[in-house]
JSON list of C-alpha atoms and ligand atoms in Angstrom, two decimals:
[
{"chain": "A", "resi": 1, "resn": "UNK", "atom": "CA", "xyz": [17.92, 48.05, 217.01]},
{"chain": "A", "resi": 2, "resn": "UNK", "atom": "CA", "xyz": [14.48, 47.41, 215.57]},
{"chain": "A", "resi": 3, "resn": "UNK", "atom": "CA", "xyz": [13.72, 48.66, 212.09]},
{"chain": "A", "resi": 4, "resn": "UNK", "atom": "CA", "xyz": [11.44, 51.66, 212.44]},
{"chain": "A", "resi": 5, "resn": "UNK", "atom": "CA", "xyz": [8.50, 51.87, 210.03]},
{"chain": "A", "resi": 6, "resn": "UNK", "atom": "CA", "xyz": [9.96, 55.04, 208.48]},
{"chain": "A", "resi": 7, "resn": "UNK", "atom": "CA", "xyz": [13.14, 53.13, 207.63]},
{"chain": "A", "resi": 8, "resn": "UNK", "atom": "CA", "xyz": [11.33, 50.76, 205.27]},
{"chain": "A", "resi": 9, "resn": "UNK", "atom": "CA", "xyz": [12.03, 51.68, 201.64]},
{"chain": "A", "resi": 10, "resn": "UNK", "atom": "CA", "xyz": [9.20, 52.99, 199.47]},
{"chain": "A", "resi": 11, "resn": "UNK", "atom": "CA", "xyz": [8.90, 50.75, 196.42]},
{"chain": "A", "resi": 12, "resn": "UNK", "atom": "CA", "xyz": [6.67, 50.46, 193.38]},
{"chain": "A", "resi": 13, "resn": "UNK", "atom": "CA", "xyz": [5.49, 47.07, 192.15]},
{"chain": "A", "resi": 14, "resn": "UNK", "atom": "CA", "xyz": [3.56, 45.80, 189.14]},
{"chain": "A", "resi": 15, "resn": "UNK", "atom": "CA", "xyz": [0.27, 43.98, 189.67]},
{"chain": "A", "resi": 16, "resn": "UNK", "atom": "CA", "xyz": [-1.97, 42.38, 187.06]},
{"chain": "A", "resi": 17, "resn": "UNK", "atom": "CA", "xyz": [-5.58, 41.51, 187.81]},
{"chain": "A", "resi": 18, "resn": "UNK", "atom": "CA", "xyz": [-5.74, 38.39, 185.65]},
{"chain": "A", "resi": 19, "resn": "UNK", "atom": "CA", "xyz": [-8.72, 37.41, 183.45]},
{"chain": "A", "resi": 20, "resn": "UNK", "atom": "CA", "xyz": [-10.21, 35.15, 186.17]},
{"chain": "A", "resi": 21, "resn": "UNK", "atom": "CA", "xyz": [-10.22, 38.13, 188.58]},
{"chain": "A", "resi": 22, "resn": "UNK", "atom": "CA", "xyz": [-11.97, 40.28, 185.97]},
{"chain": "A", "resi": 23, "resn": "UNK", "atom": "CA", "xyz": [-14.46, 37.55, 184.96]},
{"chain": "A", "resi": 24, "resn": "UNK", "atom": "CA", "xyz": [-15.46, 37.00, 188.59]},
{"chain": "A", "resi": 25, "resn": "UNK", "atom": "CA", "xyz": [-15.90, 40.76, 189.11]},
{"chain": "A", "resi": 26, "resn": "UNK", "atom": "CA", "xyz": [-13.39, 40.67, 191.96]},
{"chain": "A", "resi": 27, "resn": "UNK", "atom": "CA", "xyz": [-11.51, 43.82, 190.95]},
{"chain": "A", "resi": 28, "resn": "UNK", "atom": "CA", "xyz": [-13.00, 45.97, 193.71]},
{"chain": "A", "resi": 29, "resn": "UNK", "atom": "CA", "xyz": [-12.57, 43.39, 196.46]},
{"chain": "A", "resi": 30, "resn": "UNK", "atom": "CA", "xyz": [-8.96, 42.70, 195.50]},
{"chain": "A", "resi": 31, "resn": "UNK", "atom": "CA", "xyz": [-8.08, 46.37, 195.14]},
{"chain": "A", "resi": 32, "resn": "UNK", "atom": "CA", "xyz": [-9.56, 47.05, 198.58]},
{"chain": "A", "resi": 33, "resn": "UNK", "atom": "CA", "xyz": [-7.09, 44.61, 200.15]},
{"chain": "A", "resi": 34, "resn": "UNK", "atom": "CA", "xyz": [-4.15, 46.47, 198.61]},
{"chain": "A", "resi": 35, "resn": "UNK", "atom": "CA", "xyz": [-5.56, 49.87, 199.58]},
{"chain": "A", "resi": 36, "resn": "UNK", "atom": "CA", "xyz": [-6.12, 48.69, 203.16]},
{"chain": "A", "resi": 37, "resn": "UNK", "atom": "CA", "xyz": [-2.41, 47.78, 203.27]},
{"chain": "A", "resi": 38, "resn": "UNK", "atom": "CA", "xyz": [-1.45, 51.43, 202.72]},
{"chain": "A", "resi": 39, "resn": "UNK", "atom": "CA", "xyz": [-0.45, 51.03, 199.10]},
{"chain": "A", "resi": 40, "resn": "UNK", "atom": "CA", "xyz": [-1.21, 53.83, 196.68]},
{"chain": "A", "resi": 41, "resn": "UNK", "atom": "CA", "xyz": [-2.03, 53.70, 192.97]},
{"chain": "A", "resi": 42, "resn": "UNK", "atom": "CA", "xyz": [0.67, 55.30, 190.80]},
{"chain": "A", "resi": 43, "resn": "UNK", "atom": "CA", "xyz": [-0.63, 53.86, 187.52]},
{"chain": "A", "resi": 44, "resn": "UNK", "atom": "CA", "xyz": [-3.70, 51.91, 186.36]},
{"chain": "A", "resi": 45, "resn": "UNK", "atom": "CA", "xyz": [-5.06, 50.73, 183.02]},
{"chain": "A", "resi": 46, "resn": "UNK", "atom": "CA", "xyz": [-6.91, 47.94, 181.21]},
{"chain": "A", "resi": 47, "resn": "UNK", "atom": "CA", "xyz": [-4.80, 46.02, 178.70]},
{"chain": "A", "resi": 48, "resn": "UNK", "atom": "CA", "xyz": [-5.48, 43.27, 176.20]},
{"chain": "A", "resi": 49, "resn": "UNK", "atom": "CA", "xyz": [-2.23, 41.30, 176.42]},
{"chain": "A", "resi": 50, "resn": "UNK", "atom": "CA", "xyz": [-0.47, 40.13, 173.27]},
{"chain": "A", "resi": 51, "resn": "UNK", "atom": "CA", "xyz": [1.39, 36.92, 172.57]},
{"chain": "A", "resi": 52, "resn": "UNK", "atom": "CA", "xyz": [4.63, 38.94, 172.25]},
{"chain": "A", "resi": 53, "resn": "UNK", "atom": "CA", "xyz": [4.25, 40.64, 175.63]},
{"chain": "A", "resi": 54, "resn": "UNK", "atom": "CA", "xyz": [3.41, 37.33, 177.32]},
{"chain": "A", "resi": 55, "resn": "UNK", "atom": "CA", "xyz": [6.44, 35.63, 175.78]},
{"chain": "A", "resi": 56, "resn": "UNK", "atom": "CA", "xyz": [8.58, 38.31, 177.47]},
{"chain": "A", "resi": 57, "resn": "UNK", "atom": "CA", "xyz": [6.67, 38.44, 180.73]},
{"chain": "A", "resi": 58, "resn": "UNK", "atom": "CA", "xyz": [6.64, 34.67, 181.24]},
{"chain": "A", "resi": 59, "resn": "UNK", "atom": "CA", "xyz": [10.01, 33.86, 179.58]},
{"chain": "A", "resi": 60, "resn": "UNK", "atom": "CA", "xyz": [11.15, 32.19, 182.84]},
{"chain": "A", "resi": 61, "resn": "UNK", "atom": "CA", "xyz": [8.45, 29.50, 182.49]},
{"chain": "A", "resi": 62, "resn": "UNK", "atom": "CA", "xyz": [8.32, 29.18, 178.68]},
{"chain": "A", "resi": 63, "resn": "UNK", "atom": "CA", "xyz": [9.64, 25.61, 178.84]},
{"chain": "A", "resi": 64, "resn": "UNK", "atom": "CA", "xyz": [6.81, 24.30, 181.03]},
{"chain": "A", "resi": 65, "resn": "UNK", "atom": "CA", "xyz": [4.03, 22.22, 179.42]},
{"chain": "A", "resi": 66, "resn": "UNK", "atom": "CA", "xyz": [1.35, 24.57, 180.77]},
{"chain": "A", "resi": 67, "resn": "UNK", "atom": "CA", "xyz": [2.83, 27.62, 179.01]},
{"chain": "A", "resi": 68, "resn": "UNK", "atom": "CA", "xyz": [0.53, 27.62, 175.91]},
{"chain": "A", "resi": 69, "resn": "UNK", "atom": "CA", "xyz": [-2.55, 27.24, 178.14]},
{"chain": "A", "resi": 70, "resn": "UNK", "atom": "CA", "xyz": [-1.27, 30.04, 180.39]},
{"chain": "A", "resi": 71, "resn": "UNK", "atom": "CA", "xyz": [-0.91, 32.39, 177.41]},
{"chain": "A", "resi": 72, "resn": "UNK", "atom": "CA", "xyz": [-4.41, 31.48, 176.21]},
{"chain": "A", "resi": 73, "resn": "UNK", "atom": "CA", "xyz": [-5.80, 32.18, 179.69]},
{"chain": "A", "resi": 74, "resn": "UNK", "atom": "CA", "xyz": [-4.00, 35.51, 179.99]},
{"chain": "A", "resi": 75, "resn": "UNK", "atom": "CA", "xyz": [-5.51, 36.67, 176.67]},
{"chain": "A", "resi": 76, "resn": "UNK", "atom": "CA", "xyz": [-9.05, 35.53, 177.49]},
{"chain": "A", "resi": 77, "resn": "UNK", "atom": "CA", "xyz": [-10.06, 39.02, 178.63]},
{"chain": "A", "resi": 78, "resn": "UNK", "atom": "CA", "xyz": [-8.28, 42.37, 179.19]},
{"chain": "A", "resi": 79, "resn": "UNK", "atom": "CA", "xyz": [-6.31, 42.50, 182.45]},
{"chain": "A", "resi": 80, "resn": "UNK", "atom": "CA", "xyz": [-6.12, 45.45, 184.84]},
{"chain": "A", "resi": 81, "resn": "UNK", "atom": "CA", "xyz": [-2.50, 46.56, 185.28]},
{"chain": "A", "resi": 82, "resn": "UNK", "atom": "CA", "xyz": [-1.56, 48.57, 188.35]},
{"chain": "A", "resi": 83, "resn": "UNK", "atom": "CA", "xyz": [1.57, 50.21, 189.70]},
{"chain": "A", "resi": 84, "resn": "UNK", "atom": "CA", "xyz": [1.28, 50.22, 193.49]},
{"chain": "A", "resi": 85, "resn": "UNK", "atom": "CA", "xyz": [3.60, 52.15, 195.75]},
{"chain": "A", "resi": 86, "resn": "UNK", "atom": "CA", "xyz": [4.34, 51.93, 199.45]},
{"chain": "A", "resi": 87, "resn": "UNK", "atom": "CA", "xyz": [6.77, 50.81, 202.10]},
{"chain": "A", "resi": 88, "resn": "UNK", "atom": "CA", "xyz": [8.12, 47.36, 201.30]},
{"chain": "A", "resi": 89, "resn": "UNK", "atom": "CA", "xyz": [5.49, 47.16, 198.55]},
{"chain": "A", "resi": 90, "resn": "UNK", "atom": "CA", "xyz": [7.00, 44.24, 196.61]},
{"chain": "A", "resi": 91, "resn": "UNK", "atom": "CA", "xyz": [7.06, 41.76, 199.50]},
{"chain": "A", "resi": 92, "resn": "UNK", "atom": "CA", "xyz": [3.90, 43.19, 201.06]},
{"chain": "A", "resi": 93, "resn": "UNK", "atom": "CA", "xyz": [1.88, 42.57, 197.88]},
{"chain": "A", "resi": 94, "resn": "UNK", "atom": "CA", "xyz": [3.29, 39.04, 197.49]},
{"chain": "A", "resi": 95, "resn": "UNK", "atom": "CA", "xyz": [2.29, 38.28, 201.10]},
{"chain": "A", "resi": 96, "resn": "UNK", "atom": "CA", "xyz": [-1.25, 39.62, 200.58]},
{"chain": "A", "resi": 97, "resn": "UNK", "atom": "CA", "xyz": [-1.51, 37.56, 197.38]},
{"chain": "A", "resi": 98, "resn": "UNK", "atom": "CA", "xyz": [-0.25, 34.24, 198.77]},
{"chain": "A", "resi": 99, "resn": "UNK", "atom": "CA", "xyz": [1.70, 31.48, 197.01]},
{"chain": "A", "resi": 100, "resn": "UNK", "atom": "CA", "xyz": [1.24, 30.51, 193.34]},
{"chain": "A", "resi": 101, "resn": "UNK", "atom": "CA", "xyz": [-0.92, 27.43, 193.94]},
{"chain": "A", "resi": 102, "resn": "UNK", "atom": "CA", "xyz": [-4.32, 28.71, 195.07]},
{"chain": "A", "resi": 103, "resn": "UNK", "atom": "CA", "xyz": [-5.27, 25.29, 196.46]},
{"chain": "A", "resi": 104, "resn": "UNK", "atom": "CA", "xyz": [-2.49, 25.50, 199.06]},
{"chain": "A", "resi": 105, "resn": "UNK", "atom": "CA", "xyz": [-2.58, 29.29, 199.59]},
{"chain": "A", "resi": 106, "resn": "UNK", "atom": "CA", "xyz": [-3.73, 30.14, 203.16]},
{"chain": "A", "resi": 107, "resn": "UNK", "atom": "CA", "xyz": [-7.24, 31.48, 203.70]},
{"chain": "A", "resi": 108, "resn": "UNK", "atom": "CA", "xyz": [-7.07, 35.23, 204.13]},
{"chain": "A", "resi": 109, "resn": "UNK", "atom": "CA", "xyz": [-4.74, 35.61, 201.17]},
{"chain": "A", "resi": 110, "resn": "UNK", "atom": "CA", "xyz": [-6.20, 36.70, 197.82]},
{"chain": "A", "resi": 111, "resn": "UNK", "atom": "CA", "xyz": [-5.24, 33.45, 196.10]},
{"chain": "A", "resi": 112, "resn": "UNK", "atom": "CA", "xyz": [-6.40, 31.37, 199.08]},
{"chain": "A", "resi": 113, "resn": "UNK", "atom": "CA", "xyz": [-9.78, 33.08, 199.15]},
{"chain": "A", "resi": 114, "resn": "UNK", "atom": "CA", "xyz": [-10.51, 33.52, 195.43]},
{"chain": "A", "resi": 115, "resn": "UNK", "atom": "CA", "xyz": [-8.10, 31.45, 193.30]},
{"chain": "A", "resi": 116, "resn": "UNK", "atom": "CA", "xyz": [-8.90, 28.05, 191.82]},
{"chain": "A", "resi": 117, "resn": "UNK", "atom": "CA", "xyz": [-5.57, 26.47, 190.92]},
{"chain": "A", "resi": 118, "resn": "UNK", "atom": "CA", "xyz": [-1.89, 27.06, 190.15]},
{"chain": "A", "resi": 119, "resn": "UNK", "atom": "CA", "xyz": [-2.89, 28.70, 186.88]},
{"chain": "A", "resi": 120, "resn": "UNK", "atom": "CA", "xyz": [-6.11, 30.53, 187.78]},
{"chain": "A", "resi": 121, "resn": "UNK", "atom": "CA", "xyz": [-4.73, 32.49, 190.71]},
{"chain": "A", "resi": 122, "resn": "UNK", "atom": "CA", "xyz": [-6.31, 35.96, 190.35]},
{"chain": "A", "resi": 123, "resn": "UNK", "atom": "CA", "xyz": [-3.25, 38.27, 190.26]},
{"chain": "A", "resi": 124, "resn": "UNK", "atom": "CA", "xyz": [0.32, 38.60, 189.13]},
{"chain": "A", "resi": 125, "resn": "UNK", "atom": "CA", "xyz": [2.75, 40.57, 191.31]},
{"chain": "A", "resi": 126, "resn": "UNK", "atom": "CA", "xyz": [6.44, 41.36, 190.80]},
{"chain": "A", "resi": 127, "resn": "UNK", "atom": "CA", "xyz": [8.68, 39.13, 192.92]},
{"chain": "A", "resi": 128, "resn": "UNK", "atom": "CA", "xyz": [11.82, 41.29, 193.34]},
{"chain": "A", "resi": 129, "resn": "UNK", "atom": "CA", "xyz": [13.17, 44.83, 192.96]},
{"chain": "A", "resi": 130, "resn": "UNK", "atom": "CA", "xyz": [14.75, 43.83, 189.65]},
{"chain": "A", "resi": 131, "resn": "UNK", "atom": "CA", "xyz": [11.61, 42.28, 188.18]},
{"chain": "A", "resi": 132, "resn": "UNK", "atom": "CA", "xyz": [9.44, 45.18, 189.41]},
{"chain": "A", "resi": 133, "resn": "UNK", "atom": "CA", "xyz": [11.63, 47.67, 187.50]},
{"chain": "A", "resi": 134, "resn": "UNK", "atom": "CA", "xyz": [11.50, 45.55, 184.32]},
{"chain": "A", "resi": 135, "resn": "UNK", "atom": "CA", "xyz": [7.78, 44.82, 184.59]},
{"chain": "A", "resi": 136, "resn": "UNK", "atom": "CA", "xyz": [6.76, 48.43, 185.28]},
{"chain": "A", "resi": 137, "resn": "UNK", "atom": "CA", "xyz": [8.55, 49.37, 182.05]},
{"chain": "A", "resi": 138, "resn": "UNK", "atom": "CA", "xyz": [6.96, 46.48, 180.21]},
{"chain": "A", "resi": 139, "resn": "UNK", "atom": "CA", "xyz": [3.40, 47.47, 181.11]},
{"chain": "A", "resi": 140, "resn": "UNK", "atom": "CA", "xyz": [3.53, 51.26, 181.50]},
{"chain": "A", "resi": 141, "resn": "UNK", "atom": "CA", "xyz": [4.85, 54.22, 179.54]},
{"chain": "A", "resi": 142, "resn": "UNK", "atom": "CA", "xyz": [6.74, 56.71, 181.77]},
{"chain": "A", "resi": 143, "resn": "UNK", "atom": "CA", "xyz": [3.95, 59.25, 181.19]},
{"chain": "A", "resi": 144, "resn": "UNK", "atom": "CA", "xyz": [1.39, 56.79, 182.61]},
{"chain": "A", "resi": 145, "resn": "UNK", "atom": "CA", "xyz": [3.12, 56.56, 186.00]},
{"chain": "A", "resi": 146, "resn": "UNK", "atom": "CA", "xyz": [2.70, 59.24, 188.64]},
{"chain": "A", "resi": 147, "resn": "UNK", "atom": "CA", "xyz": [5.12, 59.86, 191.51]},
{"chain": "A", "resi": 148, "resn": "UNK", "atom": "CA", "xyz": [7.36, 56.88, 190.71]},
{"chain": "B", "resi": 1, "resn": "ADP", "atom": "P1", "xyz": [3.92, 33.63, 190.46]},
{"chain": "B", "resi": 1, "resn": "ADP", "atom": "O1", "xyz": [2.84, 34.21, 189.57]},
{"chain": "B", "resi": 1, "resn": "ADP", "atom": "O2", "xyz": [3.37, 33.21, 191.80]},
{"chain": "B", "resi": 1, "resn": "ADP", "atom": "O3", "xyz": [5.13, 34.53, 190.58]},
{"chain": "B", "resi": 1, "resn": "ADP", "atom": "P2", "xyz": [5.35, 31.88, 188.55]},
{"chain": "B", "resi": 1, "resn": "ADP", "atom": "O4", "xyz": [6.15, 33.06, 188.08]},
{"chain": "B", "resi": 1, "resn": "ADP", "atom": "O5", "xyz": [6.08, 30.62, 188.92]},
{"chain": "B", "resi": 1, "resn": "ADP", "atom": "O6", "xyz": [4.42, 32.25, 189.81]},
{"chain": "B", "resi": 1, "resn": "ADP", "atom": "O7", "xyz": [4.31, 31.46, 187.44]},
{"chain": "B", "resi": 1, "resn": "ADP", "atom": "C1", "xyz": [3.66, 32.43, 186.64]},
{"chain": "B", "resi": 1, "resn": "ADP", "atom": "C2", "xyz": [2.22, 32.00, 186.43]},
{"chain": "B", "resi": 1, "resn": "ADP", "atom": "O8", "xyz": [2.19, 30.78, 185.69]},
{"chain": "B", "resi": 1, "resn": "ADP", "atom": "C3", "xyz": [1.44, 31.69, 187.71]},
{"chain": "B", "resi": 1, "resn": "ADP", "atom": "O9", "xyz": [0.96, 32.84, 188.38]},
{"chain": "B", "resi": 1, "resn": "ADP", "atom": "C4", "xyz": [0.32, 30.82, 187.17]},
{"chain": "B", "resi": 1, "resn": "ADP", "atom": "O10", "xyz": [-0.72, 31.57, 186.54]},
{"chain": "B", "resi": 1, "resn": "ADP", "atom": "C5", "xyz": [1.08, 30.00, 186.11]},
{"chain": "B", "resi": 1, "resn": "ADP", "atom": "N1", "xyz": [1.59, 28.75, 186.69]},
{"chain": "B", "resi": 1, "resn": "ADP", "atom": "C6", "xyz": [2.67, 28.58, 187.50]},
{"chain": "B", "resi": 1, "resn": "ADP", "atom": "N2", "xyz": [2.85, 27.29, 187.82]},
{"chain": "B", "resi": 1, "resn": "ADP", "atom": "C7", "xyz": [1.86, 26.60, 187.22]},
{"chain": "B", "resi": 1, "resn": "ADP", "atom": "C8", "xyz": [1.49, 25.22, 187.15]},
{"chain": "B", "resi": 1, "resn": "ADP", "atom": "N3", "xyz": [2.19, 24.27, 187.78]},
{"chain": "B", "resi": 1, "resn": "ADP", "atom": "N4", "xyz": [0.41, 24.87, 186.42]},
{"chain": "B", "resi": 1, "resn": "ADP", "atom": "C9", "xyz": [-0.32, 25.82, 185.76]},
{"chain": "B", "resi": 1, "resn": "ADP", "atom": "N5", "xyz": [-0.02, 27.13, 185.76]},
{"chain": "B", "resi": 1, "resn": "ADP", "atom": "C10", "xyz": [1.05, 27.53, 186.48]}
]
């Protein structure tokens, strides 16, 4: 039996428009791609990220040599944090974004169209149900999220 559209779970995922996205004034273009995919905004705010928050958020890659440069990049300008909700939102957003390395990301994906490299890749998006729950808490107060 095929999975009917209505059977897909509604999920909420955490997106960050990284400093390169903000510097290139791509916020509107990128948001339009998510809106066109039937995702709705449940939370949105500008945030200047701190060293402490980035140590938590990127703990899984803290051992890599590029980590200090990544933290510097992520603090270069305030990021736009969004909570987006919709059917299958976590995987859907990752598909729209494309793989980490922008140079190999297919054209038509956000990273393939606008990213420059593995580091400067326009957006962050949660990669699983577990990380979405943790990351939504990390970036938003409960009172800043609507309908989640
Ligand atoms: P993703 O953001 O696609 O989930 P990761 O969690 O592996 O990827 O990495 C987090 C972020 O670290 C990436 O989005 C990117 O900004 C940076 N990064 C990952 N790999 C590299 C790399 N090889 N060189 C430079 N920066 C990297």
